[in-house]
mmCIF file of C-alpha atoms in Angstrom:
data_model
loop_
_atom_site.group_PDB
_atom_site.id
_atom_site.type_symbol
_atom_site.label_atom_id
_atom_site.label_comp_id
_atom_site.label_asym_id
_atom_site.label_seq_id
_atom_site.Cartn_x
_atom_site.Cartn_y
_atom_site.Cartn_z
ATOM 1 C CA MET N 298 21.963 7.098 23.852
ATOM 2 C CA THR N 299 20.161 9.205 21.284
ATOM 3 C CA ASP N 300 17.054 7.764 19.667
ATOM 4 C CA TRP N 301 17.467 6.565 16.073
ATOM 5 C CA TYR N 302 14.818 8.977 14.780
ATOM 6 C CA ALA N 303 16.668 12.077 16.026
ATOM 7 C CA GLY N 304 19.191 12.111 13.178
ATOM 8 C CA LEU N 305 19.128 11.598 9.416
ATOM 9 C CA ASP N 306 21.943 9.011 9.344
ATOM 10 C CA THR N 307 20.492 7.035 12.230
ATOM 11 C CA THR N 308 17.035 7.109 10.625
ATOM 12 C CA LEU N 309 18.401 5.625 7.392
ATOM 13 C CA ASP N 310 20.408 3.071 9.382
ATOM 14 C CA HIS N 311 17.236 2.051 11.180
ATOM 15 C CA VAL N 312 15.319 1.640 7.915
ATOM 16 C CA TRP N 313 18.034 -0.643 6.530
ATOM 17 C CA ARG N 314 18.209 -2.602 9.778
ATOM 18 C CA LEU N 315 14.460 -3.265 9.458
ATOM 19 C CA LEU N 316 14.647 -3.986 5.708
ATOM 20 C CA SER N 317 17.588 -6.393 6.031
ATOM 21 C CA ARG N 318 15.826 -8.457 8.671
ATOM 22 C CA ALA N 319 12.459 -8.500 6.927
ATOM 23 C CA PRO N 320 12.992 -11.281 4.338
ATOM 24 C CA VAL N 321 13.763 -13.790 7.103
ATOM 25 C CA ASP N 322 11.367 -12.502 9.770
ATOM 26 C CA ARG N 323 7.789 -13.688 9.281
ATOM 27 C CA ARG N 324 6.520 -11.211 11.883
ATOM 28 C CA SER N 325 8.121 -8.159 10.292
ATOM 29 C CA PRO N 326 5.585 -5.843 8.621
ATOM 30 C CA LEU N 327 8.340 -4.988 6.146
ATOM 31 C CA ARG N 328 8.237 -8.557 4.863
ATOM 32 C CA THR N 329 4.856 -7.800 3.281
ATOM 33 C CA PRO N 330 4.827 -4.219 2.021
ATOM 34 C CA VAL N 331 2.343 -2.838 -0.458
ATOM 35 C CA MET N 332 3.806 -2.346 -3.932
ATOM 36 C CA ALA N 333 2.166 0.283 -6.146
ATOM 37 C CA THR N 334 2.521 0.447 -9.917
ATOM 38 C CA VAL N 335 0.800 2.270 -12.754
ATOM 39 C CA GLY N 336 -1.376 0.181 -15.088
ATOM 40 C CA ALA N 337 -1.455 0.289 -18.878
ATOM 41 C CA ASP N 338 -4.596 2.440 -18.432
ATOM 42 C CA GLY N 339 -2.619 4.991 -16.385
ATOM 43 C CA LEU N 340 -4.428 4.050 -13.168
ATOM 44 C CA PRO N 341 -2.746 3.147 -9.874
ATOM 45 C CA ASN N 342 -2.528 -0.520 -8.902
ATOM 46 C CA ALA N 343 -1.456 -1.823 -5.509
ATOM 47 C CA ARG N 344 -0.978 -5.217 -3.898
ATOM 48 C CA VAL N 345 0.839 -6.805 -0.993
ATOM 49 C CA VAL N 346 4.076 -8.550 -1.992
ATOM 50 C CA VAL N 347 6.636 -10.603 -0.096
ATOM 51 C CA LEU N 348 10.055 -8.997 0.239
ATOM 52 C CA ARG N 349 12.636 -11.669 -0.610
ATOM 53 C CA ALA N 350 15.844 -9.640 -0.361
ATOM 54 C CA ALA N 351 17.044 -6.162 0.597
ATOM 55 C CA ALA N 352 20.644 -5.101 -0.037
ATOM 56 C CA ARG N 353 21.898 -1.759 1.196
ATOM 57 C CA SER N 354 25.177 -1.792 -0.771
ATOM 58 C CA ALA N 355 23.384 -1.990 -4.137
ATOM 59 C CA GLY N 356 20.255 -0.223 -2.855
ATOM 60 C CA ILE N 357 17.858 -2.885 -4.110
ATOM 61 C CA LEU N 358 14.752 -4.790 -3.047
ATOM 62 C CA GLU N 359 13.730 -8.132 -4.557
ATOM 63 C CA VAL N 360 10.296 -9.673 -5.023
ATOM 64 C CA TYR N 361 9.255 -12.900 -6.787
ATOM 65 C CA THR N 362 6.076 -13.104 -8.814
ATOM 66 C CA ASP N 363 4.277 -14.924 -11.597
ATOM 67 C CA LYS N 364 5.525 -13.576 -14.915
ATOM 68 C CA ARG N 365 1.927 -13.518 -16.193
ATOM 69 C CA SER N 366 0.675 -11.339 -13.309
ATOM 70 C CA LYS N 367 -0.774 -7.881 -13.774
ATOM 71 C CA LYS N 368 2.125 -6.311 -11.879
ATOM 72 C CA VAL N 369 4.649 -7.630 -14.406
ATOM 73 C CA ASN N 370 2.443 -6.317 -17.183
ATOM 74 C CA ASP N 371 2.330 -2.919 -15.467
ATOM 75 C CA LEU N 372 6.113 -2.850 -14.988
ATOM 76 C CA GLU N 373 6.801 -3.796 -18.610
ATOM 77 C CA ILE N 374 5.027 -0.571 -19.584
ATOM 78 C CA SER N 375 6.151 1.656 -16.704
ATOM 79 C CA ALA N 376 9.012 0.257 -14.611
ATOM 80 C CA PHE N 377 8.355 2.410 -11.540
ATOM 81 C CA ALA N 378 7.349 0.547 -8.397
ATOM 82 C CA THR N 379 6.701 2.296 -5.080
ATOM 83 C CA PHE N 380 6.691 0.375 -1.792
ATOM 84 C CA CYS N 381 4.843 1.528 1.294
ATOM 85 C CA VAL N 382 4.648 0.056 4.763
ATOM 86 C CA TRP N 383 3.697 1.097 8.265
ATOM 87 C CA VAL N 384 5.880 -0.271 11.084
ATOM 88 C CA PRO N 385 3.770 -0.065 14.279
ATOM 89 C CA LYS N 386 6.566 -0.805 16.753
ATOM 90 C CA ALA N 387 8.697 2.012 15.337
ATOM 91 C CA ASP N 388 5.778 4.453 14.749
ATOM 92 C CA LEU N 389 7.287 4.672 11.300
ATOM 93 C CA GLN N 390 6.017 4.861 7.733
ATOM 94 C CA ILE N 391 8.541 3.865 5.089
ATOM 95 C CA ARG N 392 8.011 4.651 1.407
ATOM 96 C CA ILE N 393 10.476 3.530 -1.227
ATOM 97 C CA LYS N 394 10.533 4.564 -4.881
ATOM 98 C CA THR N 395 12.190 2.108 -7.228
ATOM 99 C CA ILE N 396 12.741 1.190 -10.841
ATOM 100 C CA ALA N 397 12.083 -2.501 -11.404
ATOM 101 C CA ASN N 398 14.092 -4.832 -13.622
ATOM 102 C CA ILE N 399 12.142 -7.953 -14.564
ATOM 103 C CA LEU N 400 14.330 -11.062 -14.638
ATOM 104 C CA SER N 401 12.988 -14.344 -16.007
ATOM 105 C CA GLY N 402 13.852 -17.432 -18.060
ATOM 106 C CA SER N 403 17.509 -18.446 -17.905
ATOM 107 C CA GLU N 404 18.233 -15.479 -15.599
ATOM 108 C CA VAL N 405 16.148 -17.036 -12.825
ATOM 109 C CA LEU N 406 16.954 -20.713 -13.375
ATOM 110 C CA PRO N 407 19.376 -20.822 -10.405
ATOM 111 C CA LEU N 408 16.657 -19.210 -8.269
ATOM 112 C CA TRP N 409 14.088 -21.764 -9.473
ATOM 113 C CA GLN N 410 16.462 -24.586 -8.575
ATOM 114 C CA SER N 411 16.879 -23.135 -5.090
ATOM 115 C CA LEU N 412 13.126 -23.098 -4.397
ATOM 116 C CA SER N 413 11.388 -25.874 -2.505
ATOM 117 C CA GLU N 414 8.615 -27.901 -4.146
ATOM 118 C CA PRO N 415 5.837 -26.016 -2.246
ATOM 119 C CA ALA N 416 7.437 -22.666 -3.093
ATOM 120 C CA ARG N 417 7.473 -23.560 -6.805
ATOM 121 C CA ARG N 418 3.731 -24.251 -6.790
ATOM 122 C CA VAL N 419 3.024 -20.507 -6.666
ATOM 123 C CA TYR N 420 4.453 -19.926 -10.151
ATOM 124 C CA GLY N 421 2.660 -21.322 -13.176
ATOM 125 C CA GLY N 422 -0.932 -22.053 -12.126
ATOM 126 C CA VAL N 423 -3.608 -22.725 -14.730
ATOM 127 C CA PRO N 424 -5.342 -20.634 -15.898
ATOM 128 C CA ALA N 425 -3.148 -17.504 -15.715
ATOM 129 C CA PRO N 426 -3.674 -14.934 -12.923
ATOM 130 C CA GLY N 427 -6.840 -12.862 -13.363
ATOM 131 C CA VAL N 428 -8.625 -15.208 -15.789
ATOM 132 C CA LEU N 429 -12.314 -15.662 -14.905
ATOM 133 C CA LEU N 430 -13.351 -18.881 -13.177
ATOM 134 C CA ALA N 431 -16.779 -20.375 -12.486
ATOM 135 C CA HIS N 432 -15.378 -21.575 -9.140
ATOM 136 C CA PRO N 433 -12.016 -21.131 -7.334
ATOM 137 C CA SER N 434 -11.467 -24.911 -7.439
ATOM 138 C CA GLU N 435 -11.032 -24.707 -11.233
ATOM 139 C CA PHE N 436 -7.590 -23.233 -10.655
ATOM 140 C CA GLY N 437 -4.732 -25.690 -10.449
ATOM 141 C CA ALA N 438 -1.030 -25.396 -9.676
ATOM 142 C CA ARG N 439 1.353 -26.363 -12.463
ATOM 143 C CA PRO N 440 4.857 -25.362 -11.355
ATOM 144 C CA ASP N 441 6.726 -23.911 -14.331
ATOM 145 C CA PRO N 442 10.120 -22.180 -14.263
ATOM 146 C CA ALA N 443 8.991 -20.084 -17.241
ATOM 147 C CA ALA N 444 6.351 -18.488 -14.979
ATOM 148 C CA LEU N 445 8.841 -17.259 -12.380
ATOM 149 C CA ALA N 446 9.855 -13.620 -12.486
ATOM 150 C CA LEU N 447 12.266 -11.854 -10.158
ATOM 151 C CA LEU N 448 11.645 -8.143 -9.721
ATOM 152 C CA ARG N 449 14.953 -6.480 -8.907
ATOM 153 C CA CYS N 450 13.865 -3.043 -7.743
ATOM 154 C CA VAL N 451 16.579 -0.404 -7.783
ATOM 155 C CA ILE N 452 15.837 2.194 -5.109
ATOM 156 C CA SER N 453 15.861 5.837 -6.160
ATOM 157 C CA GLU N 454 14.314 7.361 -3.019
ATOM 158 C CA ILE N 455 13.443 6.423 0.560
ATOM 159 C CA GLU N 456 11.043 8.575 2.528
ATOM 160 C CA THR N 457 10.349 8.124 6.233
ATOM 161 C CA LEU N 458 7.696 9.563 8.527
ATOM 162 C CA HIS N 459 8.189 9.020 12.236
ATOM 163 C CA LEU N 460 5.253 9.917 14.450
ATOM 164 C CA GLY N 461 7.062 10.782 17.650
ATOM 165 C CA ALA N 462 5.358 11.846 20.855
ATOM 166 C CA ASP N 463 7.201 15.188 20.637
ATOM 167 C CA LEU N 464 7.453 15.757 16.885
ATOM 168 C CA HIS N 465 6.556 14.243 13.541
ATOM 169 C CA ARG N 466 9.800 13.718 11.629
ATOM 170 C CA ARG N 467 9.734 13.319 7.867
ATOM 171 C CA ALA N 468 12.934 12.669 5.961
ATOM 172 C CA ARG N 469 13.821 12.048 2.333
ATOM 173 C CA PHE N 470 16.906 10.189 1.118
ATOM 174 C CA SER N 471 17.777 9.887 -2.551
ATOM 175 C CA ARG N 472 20.338 8.002 -4.554
ATOM 176 C CA ASN N 473 21.085 11.200 -6.551
ATOM 177 C CA ASP N 474 22.076 12.843 -3.312
ATOM 178 C CA ASP N 475 24.203 9.852 -2.248
ATOM 179 C CA TRP N 476 21.590 9.087 0.452
ATOM 180 C CA GLN N 477 22.650 12.000 2.683
ATOM 181 C CA GLY N 478 19.025 12.902 3.295
ATOM 182 C CA SER N 479 17.071 15.967 4.348
ATOM 183 C CA TRP N 480 14.193 16.765 6.653
ATOM 184 C CA CYS N 481 10.928 18.075 5.293
ATOM 185 C CA ALA N 482 7.576 19.184 6.650
ATOM 186 C CA PRO N 483 5.310 16.262 7.584
ATOM 187 C CA MET T 44 -22.575 -22.680 8.800
ATOM 188 C CA THR T 45 -20.665 -22.031 5.599
ATOM 189 C CA ASP T 46 -17.522 -19.922 5.791
ATOM 190 C CA TRP T 47 -17.845 -16.380 4.447
ATOM 191 C CA TYR T 48 -15.124 -16.927 1.843
ATOM 192 C CA ALA T 49 -16.964 -19.808 0.150
ATOM 193 C CA GLY T 50 -19.404 -17.583 -1.719
ATOM 194 C CA LEU T 51 -19.241 -14.334 -3.686
ATOM 195 C CA ASP T 52 -22.080 -12.612 -1.805
ATOM 196 C CA THR T 53 -20.737 -13.641 1.581
ATOM 197 C CA THR T 54 -17.246 -12.486 0.621
ATOM 198 C CA LEU T 55 -18.530 -9.027 -0.289
ATOM 199 C CA ASP T 56 -20.642 -8.937 2.883
ATOM 200 C CA HIS T 57 -17.523 -9.732 4.906
ATOM 201 C CA VAL T 58 -15.520 -6.964 3.223
ATOM 202 C CA TRP T 59 -18.222 -4.425 4.066
ATOM 203 C CA ARG T 60 -18.531 -5.708 7.613
ATOM 204 C CA LEU T 61 -14.793 -5.095 8.037
ATOM 205 C CA LEU T 62 -14.871 -1.723 6.244
ATOM 206 C CA SER T 63 -17.855 -0.423 8.223
ATOM 207 C CA ARG T 64 -16.198 -1.218 11.540
ATOM 208 C CA ALA T 65 -12.785 0.137 10.577
ATOM 209 C CA PRO T 66 -13.286 3.890 11.114
ATOM 210 C CA VAL T 67 -14.188 3.327 14.768
ATOM 211 C CA ASP T 68 -11.862 0.406 15.514
ATOM 212 C CA ARG T 69 -8.280 1.479 16.256
ATOM 213 C CA ARG T 70 -7.067 -2.099 15.987
ATOM 214 C CA SER T 71 -8.553 -2.771 12.554
ATOM 215 C CA PRO T 72 -5.925 -2.940 9.787
ATOM 216 C CA LEU T 73 -8.602 -1.532 7.490
ATOM 217 C CA ARG T 74 -8.515 1.696 9.467
ATOM 218 C CA THR T 75 -5.074 2.402 7.989
ATOM 219 C CA PRO T 76 -4.957 1.147 4.414
ATOM 220 C CA VAL T 77 -2.374 2.168 1.846
ATOM 221 C CA MET T 78 -3.713 4.581 -0.756
ATOM 222 C CA ALA T 79 -1.970 4.633 -4.141
ATOM 223 C CA THR T 80 -2.220 7.467 -6.641
ATOM 224 C CA VAL T 81 -0.387 8.511 -9.800
ATOM 225 C CA GLY T 82 1.819 11.593 -9.580
ATOM 226 C CA ALA T 83 2.031 14.471 -12.030
ATOM 227 C CA ASP T 84 5.177 12.739 -13.329
ATOM 228 C CA GLY T 85 3.175 9.567 -14.080
ATOM 229 C CA LEU T 86 4.881 7.638 -11.277
ATOM 230 C CA PRO T 87 3.080 5.659 -8.565
ATOM 231 C CA ASN T 88 2.793 7.211 -5.108
ATOM 232 C CA ALA T 89 1.592 5.401 -1.995
ATOM 233 C CA ARG T 90 1.032 6.289 1.644
ATOM 234 C CA VAL T 91 -0.911 5.055 4.659
ATOM 235 C CA VAL T 92 -4.131 6.970 5.289
ATOM 236 C CA VAL T 93 -6.782 6.832 7.988
ATOM 237 C CA LEU T 94 -10.176 5.615 6.847
ATOM 238 C CA ARG T 95 -12.781 7.998 8.309
ATOM 239 C CA ALA T 96 -15.961 6.558 6.782
ATOM 240 C CA ALA T 97 -17.142 3.666 4.645
ATOM 241 C CA ALA T 98 -20.696 3.531 3.316
ATOM 242 C CA ARG T 99 -21.929 0.486 1.445
ATOM 243 C CA SER T 100 -25.146 2.076 0.151
ATOM 244 C CA ALA T 101 -23.267 4.781 -1.760
ATOM 245 C CA GLY T 102 -20.153 2.657 -2.231
ATOM 246 C CA ILE T 103 -17.755 5.255 -0.874
ATOM 247 C CA LEU T 104 -14.718 5.584 1.365
ATOM 248 C CA GLU T 105 -13.701 8.843 3.055
ATOM 249 C CA VAL T 106 -10.278 10.132 4.060
ATOM 250 C CA TYR T 107 -9.233 13.517 5.501
ATOM 251 C CA THR T 108 -6.007 15.180 4.486
ATOM 252 C CA ASP T 109 -4.146 18.452 4.224
ATOM 253 C CA LYS T 110 -5.264 20.211 1.056
ATOM 254 C CA ARG T 111 -1.628 21.109 0.310
ATOM 255 C CA SER T 112 -0.437 17.484 0.446
ATOM 256 C CA LYS T 113 1.072 15.635 -2.490
ATOM 257 C CA LYS T 114 -1.859 13.239 -2.611
ATOM 258 C CA VAL T 115 -4.329 16.060 -3.234
ATOM 259 C CA ASN T 116 -2.013 17.380 -5.939
ATOM 260 C CA ASP T 117 -1.910 13.896 -7.511
ATOM 261 C CA LEU T 118 -5.694 13.536 -7.369
ATOM 262 C CA GLU T 119 -6.286 16.952 -8.917
ATOM 263 C CA ILE T 120 -4.448 15.673 -11.996
ATOM 264 C CA SER T 121 -5.625 12.039 -11.951
ATOM 265 C CA ALA T 122 -8.561 11.341 -9.643
ATOM 266 C CA PHE T 123 -7.966 7.587 -9.373
ATOM 267 C CA ALA T 124 -7.081 6.291 -5.918
ATOM 268 C CA THR T 125 -6.518 2.603 -5.177
ATOM 269 C CA PHE T 126 -6.625 1.257 -1.619
ATOM 270 C CA CYS T 127 -4.855 -1.903 -0.535
ATOM 271 C CA VAL T 128 -4.795 -3.684 2.798
ATOM 272 C CA TRP T 129 -3.939 -7.095 4.205
ATOM 273 C CA VAL T 130 -6.216 -8.371 6.980
ATOM 274 C CA PRO T 131 -4.199 -11.002 8.896
ATOM 275 C CA LYS T 132 -7.077 -12.425 10.957
ATOM 276 C CA ALA T 133 -9.123 -13.069 7.813
ATOM 277 C CA ASP T 134 -6.156 -14.178 5.621
ATOM 278 C CA LEU T 135 -7.550 -11.618 3.244
ATOM 279 C CA GLN T 136 -6.170 -8.990 0.893
ATOM 280 C CA ILE T 137 -8.629 -6.265 -0.082
ATOM 281 C CA ARG T 138 -7.981 -3.906 -2.975
ATOM 282 C CA ILE T 139 -10.370 -1.113 -3.828
ATOM 283 C CA LYS T 140 -10.310 1.076 -6.925
ATOM 284 C CA THR T 141 -11.928 4.463 -6.539
ATOM 285 C CA ILE T 142 -12.382 7.868 -8.114
ATOM 286 C CA ALA T 143 -11.770 10.623 -5.582
ATOM 287 C CA ASN T 144 -13.731 13.833 -5.213
ATOM 288 C CA ILE T 145 -11.811 16.500 -3.334
ATOM 289 C CA LEU T 146 -14.044 18.539 -1.020
ATOM 290 C CA SER T 147 -12.712 21.638 0.713
ATOM 291 C CA GLY T 148 -13.558 25.192 1.797
ATOM 292 C CA SER T 149 -17.221 25.756 2.582
ATOM 293 C CA GLU T 150 -17.972 22.111 1.699
ATOM 294 C CA VAL T 151 -16.007 20.918 4.723
ATOM 295 C CA LEU T 152 -16.856 23.649 7.215
ATOM 296 C CA PRO T 153 -19.375 21.445 9.080
ATOM 297 C CA LEU T 154 -16.687 18.735 9.237
ATOM 298 C CA TRP T 155 -14.128 21.235 10.566
ATOM 299 C CA GLN T 156 -16.564 22.355 13.241
ATOM 300 C CA SER T 157 -17.075 18.722 14.298
ATOM 301 C CA LEU T 158 -13.339 18.117 14.810
ATOM 302 C CA SER T 159 -11.712 18.370 18.219
ATOM 303 C CA GLU T 160 -8.925 20.882 18.848
ATOM 304 C CA PRO T 161 -6.172 18.205 18.663
ATOM 305 C CA ALA T 162 -7.675 16.765 15.465
ATOM 306 C CA ARG T 163 -7.631 20.205 13.835
ATOM 307 C CA ARG T 164 -3.901 20.588 14.497
ATOM 308 C CA VAL T 165 -3.126 18.117 11.674
ATOM 309 C CA TYR T 166 -4.437 20.482 9.003
ATOM 310 C CA GLY T 167 -2.575 23.681 8.261
ATOM 311 C CA GLY T 168 0.986 23.292 9.585
ATOM 312 C CA VAL T 169 3.713 25.708 8.538
ATOM 313 C CA PRO T 170 5.537 25.261 6.226
ATOM 314 C CA ALA T 171 3.371 23.192 3.836
ATOM 315 C CA PRO T 172 3.845 19.383 3.627
ATOM 316 C CA GLY T 173 7.061 18.370 1.830
ATOM 317 C CA VAL T 174 8.881 21.707 2.177
ATOM 318 C CA LEU T 175 12.540 21.251 3.200
ATOM 319 C CA LEU T 176 13.462 21.922 6.829
ATOM 320 C CA ALA T 177 16.847 22.269 8.527
ATOM 321 C CA HIS T 178 15.343 20.447 11.508
ATOM 322 C CA PRO T 179 11.932 18.803 12.204
ATOM 323 C CA SER T 180 11.319 21.265 15.059
ATOM 324 C CA GLU T 181 11.016 24.100 12.502
ATOM 325 C CA PHE T 182 7.571 22.774 11.612
ATOM 326 C CA GLY T 183 4.670 24.187 13.578
ATOM 327 C CA ALA T 184 0.963 23.472 13.721
ATOM 328 C CA ARG T 185 -1.349 26.281 12.665
ATOM 329 C CA PRO T 186 -4.885 24.842 12.455
ATOM 330 C CA ASP T 187 -6.640 26.261 9.408
ATOM 331 C CA PRO T 188 -10.019 25.174 8.005
ATOM 332 C CA ALA T 189 -8.756 26.154 4.530
ATOM 333 C CA ALA T 190 -6.170 23.360 4.798
ATOM 334 C CA LEU T 191 -8.714 20.614 5.401
ATOM 335 C CA ALA T 192 -9.669 18.404 2.464
ATOM 336 C CA LEU T 193 -12.124 15.528 2.482
ATOM 337 C CA LEU T 194 -11.462 12.854 -0.121
ATOM 338 C CA ARG T 195 -14.764 11.216 -0.998
ATOM 339 C CA CYS T 196 -13.667 8.142 -2.913
ATOM 340 C CA VAL T 197 -16.339 6.532 -5.072
ATOM 341 C CA ILE T 198 -15.641 2.824 -5.391
ATOM 342 C CA SER T 199 -15.573 1.344 -8.889
ATOM 343 C CA GLU T 200 -14.100 -2.082 -8.058
ATOM 344 C CA ILE T 201 -13.350 -4.285 -5.052
ATOM 345 C CA GLU T 202 -10.978 -7.208 -5.419
ATOM 346 C CA THR T 203 -10.404 -9.812 -2.721
ATOM 347 C CA LEU T 204 -7.816 -12.549 -2.325
ATOM 348 C CA HIS T 205 -8.429 -15.074 0.424
ATOM 349 C CA LEU T 206 -5.543 -17.396 1.193
ATOM 350 C CA GLY T 207 -7.433 -20.414 2.489
ATOM 351 C CA ALA T 208 -5.804 -23.598 3.730
ATOM 352 C CA ASP T 209 -7.581 -25.483 0.947
ATOM 353 C CA LEU T 210 -7.725 -22.935 -1.867
ATOM 354 C CA HIS T 211 -6.752 -19.396 -2.769
ATOM 355 C CA ARG T 212 -9.921 -17.541 -3.662
ATOM 356 C CA ARG T 213 -9.761 -14.352 -5.693
ATOM 357 C CA ALA T 214 -12.921 -12.410 -6.502
ATOM 358 C CA ARG T 215 -13.697 -9.204 -8.315
ATOM 359 C CA PHE T 216 -16.770 -7.032 -7.740
ATOM 360 C CA SER T 217 -17.530 -3.975 -9.826
ATOM 361 C CA ARG T 218 -20.057 -1.190 -9.711
ATOM 362 C CA ASN T 219 -20.706 -1.641 -13.458
ATOM 363 C CA ASP T 220 -21.763 -5.190 -12.754
ATOM 364 C CA ASP T 221 -23.957 -4.088 -9.819
ATOM 365 C CA TRP T 222 -21.457 -5.769 -7.445
ATOM 366 C CA GLN T 223 -22.532 -9.304 -8.348
ATOM 367 C CA GLY T 224 -18.914 -10.399 -8.564
ATOM 368 C CA SER T 225 -16.949 -13.159 -10.221
ATOM 369 C CA TRP T 226 -14.127 -15.493 -9.292
ATOM 370 C CA CYS T 227 -10.812 -15.322 -11.060
ATOM 371 C CA ALA T 228 -7.478 -17.121 -10.977
ATOM 372 C CA PRO T 229 -5.296 -16.045 -8.030
#
């Protein structure tokens, strides 16, 4: 059997195998990738997010967040979100460029209804994210469906870097190119 | 003894304890943070880097890279680099905003001379990073001191998020404020 990293197709298959599992696997590093955005000031912002869904057919990733968070603010101005994660067991870096659609209000009501009581507590705390506090205990949960936002991130490019014992393999796959992929210098 | 995350000073002390250890601890997640930059196209870019030094007194982080890499190109246009890492054992997210100085040529000759032969092989491969290849084996190492760049990243802000069993504690420390720090809503 040939190793997955030897071919372009098998590399992309492996990425999607890892991505598909991640939302339901608490130990997967892909469940908590870093998401980078560009702030209103033009500066890079980055934070860890929880990957809630990954669908190969549509080429999308989904993340939930508080609608009042800085990342939503960033994405309202510049919709580009780039994900990055290192997968130790696969010696693999995965980077994914996306364009994020921000869904909220009536669009996410079915999602809100599907969330458990503890899960809802993450959306709608008082005061809003980032507001100064004299002490962390001043913050209180106030679950509010209006504070839930679903980021539906449409993938434009996936880039992999596999650090093999023999070779470093870097590949780039883009939607424009129908995901056929190409190798490039690491 | 009070837990480190209970106070602002002790939180910042803990971050620096972790950062200082990271360059020499292969198992530290802080040794391989994600670094986000903004591309020439205004889009966010992110990749895992290796933290080579962290100095509290000057408030800097150091990373080595190939001078021909996309990240150097990004930083030549917009010098802002944001680091992000999740530290599982501490239940802690650390985000660090910096302004990067790119050192190369004669400025990094002493560094080049201090690197081992295998370490040097990472800088100066042919063709340059990102160039298309028919196959990964077409890439070859060609160690070249002119390809070494040292990113000296001057920290402007450190933001922490501790997910405690009792409370989520988010704190922000900035150089402007002489690192005294303040709590804010998570």
